[in-house]
Amino acid sequence: MKTVICIVCPKGCHLNIDEEHGYEVSGFGCERGIAYGVEEVRRPMRMITSTVRIDNAALPRCPVKLDKPIDKHLIMAAMKELDQVRLTSPVSEGQIVVENVCGSGASFISTRSL
Amino acid sequence: MYDLIVIGAGPAGLAAAITAAKNGLKKILIAERDREAGGILNQCIHNGFGLHYFKEELTGPEYASRFIRMLADLNIELMLNAMVLEITPERHVHVINRDVGYKVLEAKSIVLAMGCRERTRGAIAIPGSRPAGVLTAGAAQRYVNMEGYMVGRRVLVLGSGDIGLIMARRLTLEGAEVLACLEIMPYSSGLMRNVVQCLDDYDIPLLLSHTIVEIRGDKRVEEAVVARVDQNLKPIAGTEMTFTCDTILLSVGLIPENELTDKAGIEIDPRTKGAIVRENMETSCHGIFACGNVVHVHDLVDFVTEESEIAGRGAAEFVLNEKSETADEMTLLCGDGVSYVVPQIVRRERVAKTQTVYFRVNRLFDKSRVVIRSGENEIAAFKRPYMAPGEMEHVKIPKALLDKAEGAIVISVEEDVS
Ligand code: SF4
């Protein structure tokens, strides 16, 4: 039995996941907690948000996010890839900044127009 | 003469102005002291915003831009780099800005949406020297996320407020070593999900019931002495440990920014440190409304938006068909377990179907009941599986039940023993 705190929404339900019995989840406040609990035990995924350098913009940094979560263990490698990027203004919200981050299929996209 | 002047273009001000426009107000001005709208959201590049309101997960800048884009369509005027110096009960707004100089603007209604600011080191009085490297988590957030400066290499976070937790992760991702997050209380003051995602994920220890007792360093922070505290929050001798670090981030709470409110003579609630508000977010001053973190510090922007829409509707209603002042003001009071309630006053005839009441508990509760009483009578009760002071709670009280009450209403929390 593993206990994880659900982070899908701010409620933070304490989930119990029974690995021996088909990953049965208890303690969830809604359906989404079930999927999260199972995945968190079998294959933890995370979103990353960060910034990249940008030239000729009102600010020297442009905020970015992944368009979908990646494996938790890839976080630091993904940050390294982001470190190589330098954008030039104009950049628009939603524009792809790095494609296929660490071969995960996820992309970093800009989260504001600058 | 403006129909409405909104002070602050953060999430609260934006939502209030937009809702007022959608409810029929024509001439609306937002005065913002920064060089762009969006407020604190611009530096909150992490995601988790909008789950409640938009039913999707957005970053701060994305959440802000959804509202900012609506301003032009609704003909809402935005005055940037504008500092409001004073507001008066007659609804005069004194504002200064490089283009217009010093101006006194008149408005039929005002919405106060100035937000909050971080408590600083002075407010918690840490002994020791005063070297560089001690800064608030929010200031560090702006440096790192917007201005592109790294604030330190070996970092201690004092306080477990959400911004502190988020910055612990952010600095780790940017290559710093975050040694620990210290919280003087026996529970985190930030959201549980942030403790999990920002500390646990990166093996950053959260030391509950710990605080910094001394900061050492000549020009820059060199060491911090940390000790455990007892039940009275006093450091326990003999528990000291020394951390070698160059930076200390403070995440020790936020205070509503109410200088303008105070100066206008608007009544302030000592519990929230914000204006006392009615069911439509009107303050003690007729025609002046308040919403968002200037009223009480929220942990989720979604609730700021919701509350600000109420203020925007209130302002529109006030300007378009001012109702006569009514005497029936019912007071909402904090009972056991509750540290504050918002709104503090409800005029029942203005409540449509239900009245949402926001509150915080003052300690941890497992299975419990939120009980609404009028005198001896229990008029409503709501079950909760778990409540913590770090997470704002709310209940929706049906009008029919409110109508049954006589005199003040008391909101308290009881352990559910059933
Ligand atoms: S189980 Fe559902 S309600 Fe509970 S934290 Fe997860 S998403 Fe939120």
Coordinates of C-alpha atoms and ligand atoms in Angstrom, one line a residue:
Chain A
M1 CA 0.0 0.0 0.0
K2 CA 1.4 3.4 -1.0
T3 CA 0.1 6.7 0.1
V4 CA 0.4 9.7 -2.2
I5 CA -1.1 13.2 -2.1
C6 CA -3.1 13.9 -5.2
I7 CA -1.9 17.1 -6.8
V8 CA -4.4 17.2 -9.7
C9 CA -6.4 19.9 -8.0
P10 CA -5.7 22.1 -4.9
K11 CA -7.8 19.9 -2.6
G12 CA -4.9 17.6 -2.1
C13 CA -6.7 14.3 -1.3
H14 CA -4.6 11.6 0.5
L15 CA -4.8 8.6 -1.8
N16 CA -4.0 5.0 -0.9
I17 CA -2.9 2.8 -3.7
D18 CA -2.9 -1.0 -3.3
E19 CA -0.2 -2.2 -5.7
E20 CA -0.9 -5.8 -4.7
H21 CA -4.5 -5.6 -5.7
G22 CA -4.5 -4.2 -9.2
Y23 CA -3.6 -0.7 -8.1
E24 CA -6.9 -0.1 -6.3
V25 CA -7.1 3.5 -5.2
S26 CA -9.0 4.8 -2.2
G27 CA -9.3 8.2 -0.5
F28 CA -10.0 10.2 -3.7
G29 CA -12.4 13.1 -3.8
C30 CA -13.1 12.7 -7.5
E31 CA -12.4 10.4 -10.5
R32 CA -9.3 12.2 -11.5
G33 CA -7.6 11.1 -8.3
I34 CA -7.9 7.5 -9.4
A35 CA -5.9 8.0 -12.6
Y36 CA -3.4 10.2 -10.8
G37 CA -2.9 7.7 -8.0
V38 CA -2.2 4.8 -10.3
E39 CA 0.1 6.8 -12.6
E40 CA 2.0 8.4 -9.7
V41 CA 2.9 4.9 -8.4
R42 CA 3.6 3.3 -11.8
R43 CA 5.0 6.2 -13.8
P44 CA 5.2 9.6 -12.2
M45 CA 4.8 12.5 -14.7
R46 CA 5.4 16.2 -14.2
M47 CA 4.8 19.5 -15.9
I48 CA 7.7 22.0 -16.1
T49 CA 7.4 25.7 -16.4
S50 CA 10.5 27.9 -16.8
T51 CA 11.9 30.8 -18.8
V52 CA 14.2 31.2 -21.8
R53 CA 16.3 34.2 -22.9
I54 CA 14.7 36.5 -25.3
D55 CA 16.3 39.4 -27.2
N56 CA 14.7 42.7 -28.2
A57 CA 11.7 42.3 -25.9
A58 CA 10.3 44.4 -23.1
L59 CA 11.8 41.7 -20.7
P60 CA 14.9 39.6 -21.0
R61 CA 13.1 36.3 -20.2
C62 CA 10.1 34.7 -21.8
P63 CA 8.1 32.2 -19.7
V64 CA 7.5 28.8 -21.2
K65 CA 5.7 25.5 -20.3
L66 CA 5.5 22.0 -21.5
D67 CA 2.4 21.2 -23.6
K68 CA 2.0 17.9 -21.7
P69 CA 3.7 16.3 -18.7
I70 CA 6.9 14.3 -19.1
D71 CA 8.5 11.6 -17.0
K72 CA 9.6 13.0 -13.6
H73 CA 13.1 11.7 -14.1
L74 CA 13.6 13.8 -17.3
I75 CA 13.0 17.1 -15.5
M76 CA 16.7 18.1 -15.2
A77 CA 17.6 17.0 -18.7
A78 CA 14.7 19.0 -20.0
M79 CA 16.0 22.1 -18.2
K80 CA 19.4 21.6 -19.9
E81 CA 17.8 21.6 -23.3
L82 CA 16.0 24.8 -22.5
D83 CA 19.2 26.4 -21.5
Q84 CA 20.4 26.2 -25.1
V85 CA 17.5 28.3 -26.4
R86 CA 17.6 32.0 -27.2
L87 CA 14.5 33.7 -28.7
T88 CA 14.1 36.9 -30.5
S89 CA 11.0 39.1 -30.1
P90 CA 8.3 38.9 -31.3
V91 CA 7.2 35.7 -29.7
S92 CA 3.5 34.9 -29.4
E93 CA 1.7 33.0 -26.7
G94 CA 1.5 29.3 -27.6
Q95 CA 4.4 29.4 -30.0
I96 CA 6.6 26.3 -29.9
V97 CA 10.0 26.9 -28.3
V98 CA 11.6 23.4 -28.1
E99 CA 10.1 20.4 -29.9
N100 CA 10.2 16.9 -28.7
V101 CA 11.9 17.6 -25.3
C102 CA 14.3 14.8 -24.5
G103 CA 12.5 12.6 -27.0
S104 CA 9.4 12.7 -24.9
G105 CA 7.1 13.9 -27.6
A106 CA 6.2 17.0 -25.5
S107 CA 7.2 20.5 -26.5
F108 CA 8.0 23.7 -24.6
I109 CA 5.7 26.5 -25.7
S110 CA 5.8 30.2 -24.8
T111 CA 3.2 31.3 -22.3
R112 CA 3.1 35.0 -23.2
S113 CA 3.5 37.3 -26.1
L114 CA 6.6 39.3 -25.9
Chain B
M1 CA -17.1 61.5 -14.7
Y2 CA -16.3 57.8 -14.8
D3 CA -19.0 55.2 -14.1
L4 CA -16.3 53.2 -12.4
I5 CA -12.6 53.6 -11.5
V6 CA -10.8 50.3 -10.6
I7 CA -7.5 50.6 -8.7
G8 CA -5.2 47.9 -9.7
A9 CA -5.0 45.8 -13.0
G10 CA -4.2 42.5 -11.4
P11 CA -6.6 39.6 -11.6
A12 CA -9.1 41.3 -9.2
G13 CA -9.2 44.6 -10.9
L14 CA -9.4 43.0 -14.4
A15 CA -12.3 40.7 -13.5
A16 CA -14.2 43.5 -11.7
A17 CA -13.8 46.0 -14.6
I18 CA -14.8 43.4 -17.2
T19 CA -17.9 42.2 -15.2
A20 CA -18.9 45.8 -14.6
A21 CA -18.7 46.5 -18.4
K22 CA -20.7 43.4 -19.2
N23 CA -23.3 44.5 -16.7
G24 CA -23.8 47.8 -18.5
L25 CA -21.2 50.3 -17.2
K26 CA -19.8 52.4 -20.1
K27 CA -17.0 54.6 -18.9
I28 CA -14.5 52.5 -16.9
L29 CA -10.9 53.2 -16.0
I30 CA -8.4 50.9 -14.5
A31 CA -5.4 52.7 -12.9
E32 CA -2.3 50.4 -12.6
R33 CA 1.0 51.4 -11.1
D34 CA 3.1 48.9 -13.1
R35 CA 3.9 49.2 -16.8
E36 CA 1.6 46.5 -17.8
A37 CA -1.7 44.8 -16.6
G38 CA -1.7 41.4 -15.0
G39 CA -0.3 42.2 -11.6
I40 CA 1.5 39.4 -9.8
L41 CA 0.3 36.8 -12.4
N42 CA 3.1 38.0 -14.8
Q43 CA 5.8 36.7 -12.5
C44 CA 3.8 33.5 -11.5
I45 CA 5.0 31.5 -14.5
H46 CA 4.1 28.2 -12.9
N47 CA 0.9 26.5 -13.8
G48 CA -2.2 25.5 -11.7
F49 CA -4.2 28.7 -12.4
G50 CA -7.7 28.4 -13.7
L51 CA -8.6 24.9 -12.8
H52 CA -11.6 26.0 -11.0
Y53 CA -12.6 29.0 -13.2
F54 CA -11.6 27.9 -16.7
K55 CA -11.5 24.1 -16.0
E56 CA -8.1 24.0 -17.4
E57 CA -4.6 24.4 -16.1
L58 CA -2.9 27.7 -17.1
T59 CA 0.2 29.6 -16.1
G60 CA -0.1 33.0 -14.5
P61 CA 0.7 35.0 -17.7
E62 CA -1.8 32.9 -19.7
Y63 CA -4.5 33.4 -17.0
A64 CA -3.9 37.2 -17.1
S65 CA -3.9 37.4 -20.9
R66 CA -7.4 35.9 -21.1
F67 CA -8.7 38.9 -19.2
I68 CA -6.4 41.5 -20.7
R69 CA -7.5 40.7 -24.2
M70 CA -11.1 41.5 -23.2
L71 CA -10.3 45.0 -22.1
A72 CA -10.1 46.5 -25.6
D73 CA -13.3 44.8 -26.8
L74 CA -15.2 46.2 -23.8
N75 CA -13.7 49.7 -24.2
I76 CA -12.2 49.7 -20.8
E77 CA -9.5 52.4 -20.4
L78 CA -6.2 51.3 -18.9
M79 CA -3.9 53.9 -17.4
L80 CA -0.5 52.4 -16.8
N81 CA 2.4 53.7 -14.7
A82 CA -0.3 55.4 -12.6
M83 CA 0.0 55.7 -8.9
V84 CA -3.2 56.4 -7.0
L85 CA -2.3 58.6 -4.1
E86 CA -5.7 59.0 -2.4
I87 CA -9.3 58.2 -2.7
T88 CA -12.1 60.0 -0.9
P89 CA -15.6 58.9 0.3
E90 CA -17.0 61.2 -2.3
R91 CA -15.3 58.9 -4.8
H92 CA -12.6 61.3 -6.0
V93 CA -9.4 59.5 -7.1
H94 CA -6.1 61.3 -6.9
V95 CA -3.8 59.8 -9.4
I96 CA -0.3 60.7 -10.8
N97 CA 1.3 59.5 -14.0
R98 CA 4.0 60.8 -16.3
D99 CA 1.6 61.6 -19.1
V100 CA -1.3 63.2 -17.3
G101 CA 0.5 64.6 -14.3
Y102 CA -1.5 64.9 -11.1
K103 CA -5.2 64.5 -11.6
V104 CA -8.3 64.3 -9.5
L105 CA -10.8 62.0 -11.3
E106 CA -14.4 61.6 -10.2
A107 CA -16.3 58.3 -10.3
K108 CA -19.8 57.1 -9.6
S109 CA -18.3 53.9 -8.1
I110 CA -14.8 52.6 -7.2
V111 CA -13.4 49.1 -6.9
L112 CA -10.4 48.7 -4.7
A113 CA -8.1 45.9 -6.1
M114 CA -4.7 46.8 -4.9
G115 CA -3.8 43.3 -3.9
C116 CA -1.4 42.5 -1.1
R117 CA 2.3 42.7 -0.3
E118 CA 4.8 40.4 1.3
R119 CA 5.7 40.7 4.9
T120 CA 9.4 41.6 5.2
R121 CA 12.1 40.5 7.4
G122 CA 11.6 43.5 9.7
A123 CA 8.1 42.3 10.5
I124 CA 9.4 39.1 11.9
A125 CA 12.6 40.5 13.4
I126 CA 15.3 38.0 12.9
P127 CA 18.4 38.7 15.1
G128 CA 21.8 39.0 13.5
S129 CA 23.6 41.1 11.0
R130 CA 22.0 42.7 7.9
P131 CA 24.0 41.3 4.9
A132 CA 22.8 41.2 1.3
G133 CA 21.1 38.0 0.2
V134 CA 17.9 38.2 2.3
L135 CA 14.9 38.9 0.2
T136 CA 11.2 38.0 0.0
A137 CA 10.2 35.1 -2.2
G138 CA 8.1 37.3 -4.4
A139 CA 11.0 39.7 -5.1
A140 CA 13.2 36.7 -6.0
Q141 CA 10.4 35.4 -8.2
R142 CA 10.3 38.7 -10.2
Y143 CA 14.1 38.7 -10.5
V144 CA 14.3 35.2 -11.7
N145 CA 11.2 34.9 -13.9
M146 CA 11.0 38.3 -15.4
E147 CA 14.3 40.1 -15.1
G148 CA 16.6 37.2 -15.6
Y149 CA 18.7 37.5 -12.5
M150 CA 19.7 34.5 -10.4
V151 CA 19.4 35.3 -6.7
G152 CA 21.7 32.8 -5.1
R153 CA 23.4 29.4 -5.1
R154 CA 22.8 28.0 -1.6
V155 CA 19.4 28.9 -0.4
L156 CA 17.3 28.6 2.7
V157 CA 13.6 29.4 2.6
L158 CA 12.0 30.8 5.7
G159 CA 8.3 30.2 5.8
S160 CA 6.2 27.8 3.8
G161 CA 3.9 30.2 2.0
D162 CA 3.1 29.2 -1.6
I163 CA 5.5 31.6 -3.2
G164 CA 8.3 30.3 -1.0
L165 CA 7.5 26.7 -2.0
I166 CA 7.3 27.5 -5.7
M167 CA 10.6 29.4 -5.5
A168 CA 12.3 26.5 -3.8
R169 CA 11.5 24.4 -6.9
R170 CA 12.2 27.2 -9.3
L171 CA 15.7 27.9 -7.9
T172 CA 16.4 24.2 -7.8
L173 CA 15.5 23.9 -11.5
E174 CA 17.8 26.9 -12.2
G175 CA 20.7 25.1 -10.6
A176 CA 20.7 26.4 -7.0
E177 CA 20.8 24.2 -4.0
V178 CA 17.8 24.7 -1.7
L179 CA 18.9 23.4 1.7
A180 CA 15.6 23.4 3.5
C181 CA 12.3 25.2 3.9
L182 CA 11.6 26.2 7.5
E183 CA 8.2 26.7 9.0
I184 CA 7.6 28.0 12.5
M185 CA 4.1 26.5 12.7
P186 CA 3.6 22.7 13.0
Y187 CA 1.9 22.7 9.6
S188 CA 2.6 24.2 6.2
S189 CA 1.0 27.5 5.4
G190 CA 1.1 26.8 1.7
L191 CA -1.1 24.4 -0.3
M192 CA -0.5 20.7 0.1
R193 CA 0.1 20.2 -3.6
N194 CA 2.9 22.8 -3.5
V195 CA 4.6 20.9 -0.7
V196 CA 4.4 17.7 -2.8
Q197 CA 5.4 19.2 -6.1
C198 CA 7.9 21.7 -5.0
L199 CA 9.7 20.2 -2.0
D200 CA 9.1 16.4 -1.9
D201 CA 9.9 16.1 -5.6
Y202 CA 13.3 17.6 -5.2
D203 CA 14.0 16.1 -1.7
I204 CA 14.0 19.5 -0.1
P205 CA 13.3 19.0 3.6
L206 CA 10.4 20.9 5.1
L207 CA 11.3 21.5 8.7
L208 CA 8.1 22.2 10.6
S209 CA 8.3 24.0 14.0
H210 CA 11.7 25.5 13.0
T211 CA 12.9 29.0 12.5
I212 CA 16.0 31.1 11.9
V213 CA 17.4 32.5 15.1
E214 CA 20.4 34.2 13.6
I215 CA 21.7 35.4 10.3
R216 CA 25.5 35.8 10.0
G217 CA 27.5 37.4 7.3
D218 CA 29.5 40.4 6.5
K219 CA 28.6 41.7 3.1
R220 CA 26.6 38.7 1.9
V221 CA 24.7 36.1 3.9
E222 CA 27.2 33.4 5.0
E223 CA 25.4 31.3 7.6
A224 CA 22.0 31.0 9.2
V225 CA 21.4 29.4 12.6
V226 CA 18.2 27.4 12.7
A227 CA 16.4 26.1 15.8
R228 CA 13.3 24.1 16.7
V229 CA 10.6 26.0 18.5
D230 CA 8.3 24.9 21.3
Q231 CA 4.5 25.2 21.5
N232 CA 4.8 28.9 22.2
L233 CA 6.9 29.3 19.1
K234 CA 10.0 30.1 21.3
P235 CA 13.3 28.6 20.1
I236 CA 14.4 25.6 22.1
A237 CA 18.0 26.0 23.4
G238 CA 20.3 23.2 22.3
T239 CA 18.4 22.5 19.0
E240 CA 20.5 24.9 17.0
M241 CA 22.0 23.9 13.7
T242 CA 24.0 26.0 11.3
F243 CA 23.4 26.1 7.5
T244 CA 26.1 27.5 5.2
C245 CA 24.1 29.5 2.7
D246 CA 24.3 32.7 0.6
T247 CA 20.6 33.5 0.3
I248 CA 17.5 33.5 2.5
L249 CA 14.1 33.8 1.0
L250 CA 11.3 34.9 3.2
S251 CA 7.8 33.5 2.6
V252 CA 6.3 34.6 5.9
G253 CA 2.9 35.8 4.8
L254 CA 1.1 38.5 2.9
I255 CA -0.8 41.5 4.0
P256 CA -3.5 43.3 2.1
E257 CA -2.3 46.6 0.9
N258 CA -4.8 49.0 2.4
E259 CA -3.2 52.5 2.8
L260 CA -5.7 54.0 0.4
T261 CA -8.6 52.2 2.1
D262 CA -7.5 53.4 5.5
K263 CA -7.0 56.9 4.5
A264 CA -10.5 57.1 3.0
G265 CA -11.8 56.1 6.5
I266 CA -13.2 52.8 5.3
E267 CA -13.7 50.2 8.1
I268 CA -11.0 47.5 8.2
D269 CA -11.4 44.1 9.8
P270 CA -8.5 43.4 12.1
R271 CA -8.7 39.7 11.3
T272 CA -8.3 40.0 7.5
K273 CA -6.5 43.3 7.6
G274 CA -8.8 44.2 4.6
A275 CA -11.9 46.2 4.3
I276 CA -15.1 44.9 5.9
V277 CA -17.3 43.9 3.0
R278 CA -21.0 43.2 2.4
E279 CA -22.5 40.4 0.3
N280 CA -21.8 42.4 -2.9
M281 CA -18.2 43.4 -1.8
E282 CA -19.3 46.9 -0.9
T283 CA -17.2 48.4 1.8
S284 CA -18.4 50.6 4.7
C285 CA -18.3 53.5 2.2
H286 CA -21.3 53.6 -0.1
G287 CA -20.3 53.0 -3.8
I288 CA -16.8 51.8 -2.9
F289 CA -16.2 48.1 -3.4
A290 CA -13.2 45.9 -2.8
C291 CA -12.1 42.5 -4.0
G292 CA -9.3 40.1 -4.2
N293 CA -6.2 40.1 -2.0
V294 CA -6.8 43.6 -0.8
V295 CA -9.8 42.2 1.1
H296 CA -8.3 38.9 2.3
V297 CA -5.3 36.9 1.1
H298 CA -6.4 34.2 -1.2
D299 CA -4.4 31.1 -2.2
L300 CA -6.1 30.6 -5.5
V301 CA -6.6 33.2 -8.2
D302 CA -9.8 31.5 -9.3
F303 CA -11.5 32.6 -6.2
V304 CA -10.1 36.1 -6.6
T305 CA -11.8 36.2 -10.0
E306 CA -15.1 34.9 -8.7
E307 CA -15.1 37.4 -5.8
S308 CA -14.2 40.3 -8.2
E309 CA -17.0 39.5 -10.5
I310 CA -19.3 40.0 -7.5
A311 CA -17.7 43.4 -6.9
G312 CA -18.0 44.3 -10.6
R313 CA -21.7 43.4 -10.6
G314 CA -22.2 45.3 -7.3
A315 CA -20.6 48.4 -8.8
A316 CA -22.8 48.2 -11.9
E317 CA -25.9 47.7 -9.9
F318 CA -25.0 50.6 -7.7
V319 CA -24.5 53.0 -10.6
L320 CA -27.4 51.9 -12.7
N321 CA -30.1 51.4 -10.1
E322 CA -29.0 52.4 -6.7
K323 CA -31.2 50.8 -4.1
S324 CA -32.1 52.7 -1.0
E325 CA -29.9 51.9 1.9
T326 CA -31.5 49.2 4.0
A327 CA -31.2 48.7 7.7
D328 CA -31.2 44.9 7.7
E329 CA -27.5 44.2 8.0
M330 CA -26.7 40.8 9.4
T331 CA -23.3 40.3 10.8
L332 CA -21.2 37.1 10.3
L333 CA -18.9 36.3 13.2
C334 CA -16.1 33.9 13.7
G335 CA -16.7 31.1 16.2
D336 CA -14.4 28.4 17.4
G337 CA -11.8 27.2 14.9
V338 CA -12.4 30.0 12.5
S339 CA -9.9 32.8 12.0
Y340 CA -11.9 35.0 9.6
V341 CA -15.0 35.2 7.5
V342 CA -15.7 37.2 4.3
P343 CA -18.1 38.8 3.8
Q344 CA -18.5 40.1 7.3
I345 CA -22.0 41.6 6.7
V346 CA -24.9 40.3 4.6
R347 CA -28.0 42.2 3.5
R348 CA -30.4 39.3 3.1
E349 CA -32.8 40.9 0.6
R350 CA -29.8 41.3 -1.8
V351 CA -28.9 37.6 -1.6
A352 CA -30.3 35.8 -4.7
K353 CA -30.2 32.0 -4.0
T354 CA -27.2 31.3 -1.9
Q355 CA -24.5 33.3 -0.1
T356 CA -20.9 32.2 -0.5
V357 CA -18.9 32.7 2.7
Y358 CA -15.1 32.4 2.6
F359 CA -13.2 31.6 5.7
R360 CA -10.0 30.1 7.1
V361 CA -9.6 27.7 10.0
N362 CA -7.1 28.5 12.7
R363 CA -5.8 24.9 13.1
L364 CA -5.7 21.6 11.4
F365 CA -9.0 19.7 11.3
D366 CA -9.6 16.1 10.3
K367 CA -13.2 15.0 9.7
S368 CA -15.2 18.0 10.8
R369 CA -18.3 20.0 10.4
V370 CA -18.6 23.7 9.6
V371 CA -21.6 24.9 11.6
I372 CA -23.6 28.0 11.0
R373 CA -25.5 29.2 14.1
S374 CA -27.9 32.0 14.8
G375 CA -28.2 32.2 18.6
E376 CA -28.6 28.7 19.9
N377 CA -30.0 27.4 16.6
E378 CA -27.9 25.5 14.1
I379 CA -29.2 26.7 10.8
A380 CA -26.8 24.8 8.5
A381 CA -23.8 22.4 8.7
F382 CA -21.3 21.3 6.1
K383 CA -19.1 18.3 6.4
R384 CA -15.4 18.5 5.5
P385 CA -12.9 15.6 5.3
Y386 CA -9.9 17.8 6.0
M387 CA -9.1 21.5 6.6
A388 CA -5.9 23.4 7.1
P389 CA -5.2 27.0 7.8
G390 CA -3.2 27.2 4.6
E391 CA -6.2 26.6 2.4
M392 CA -9.1 29.0 2.2
E393 CA -12.5 27.3 2.6
H394 CA -16.0 28.3 1.6
V395 CA -19.5 27.3 2.2
K396 CA -22.6 28.3 0.3
I397 CA -25.5 29.1 2.6
P398 CA -29.0 28.9 1.0
K399 CA -31.0 32.1 1.3
A400 CA -33.9 30.2 2.8
L401 CA -31.7 29.2 5.7
L402 CA -30.3 32.7 6.1
D403 CA -33.9 34.0 6.3
K404 CA -34.5 31.8 9.3
A405 CA -31.7 33.4 11.3
E406 CA -32.2 36.2 13.8
G407 CA -29.4 38.5 14.9
A408 CA -25.8 37.7 14.1
I409 CA -24.6 34.5 12.5
V410 CA -21.7 32.6 13.9
I411 CA -19.5 30.3 11.8
S412 CA -17.5 27.7 13.7
V413 CA -15.8 24.4 13.1
E414 CA -16.2 21.2 15.2
E415 CA -14.5 17.9 15.0
D416 CA -17.0 15.4 13.5
V417 CA -17.1 12.5 16.0
S418 CA -19.9 10.6 14.4
Ligands
SF4_1 S1 -8.8 13.2 -6.0 FE1 -10.0 14.7 -7.2 S2 -10.7 16.2 -5.6 FE2 -9.0 15.0 -4.7 S3 -7.1 16.3 -5.1 FE3 -7.3 14.8 -6.7 S4 -8.4 15.9 -8.3 FE4 -8.7 17.0 -6.4

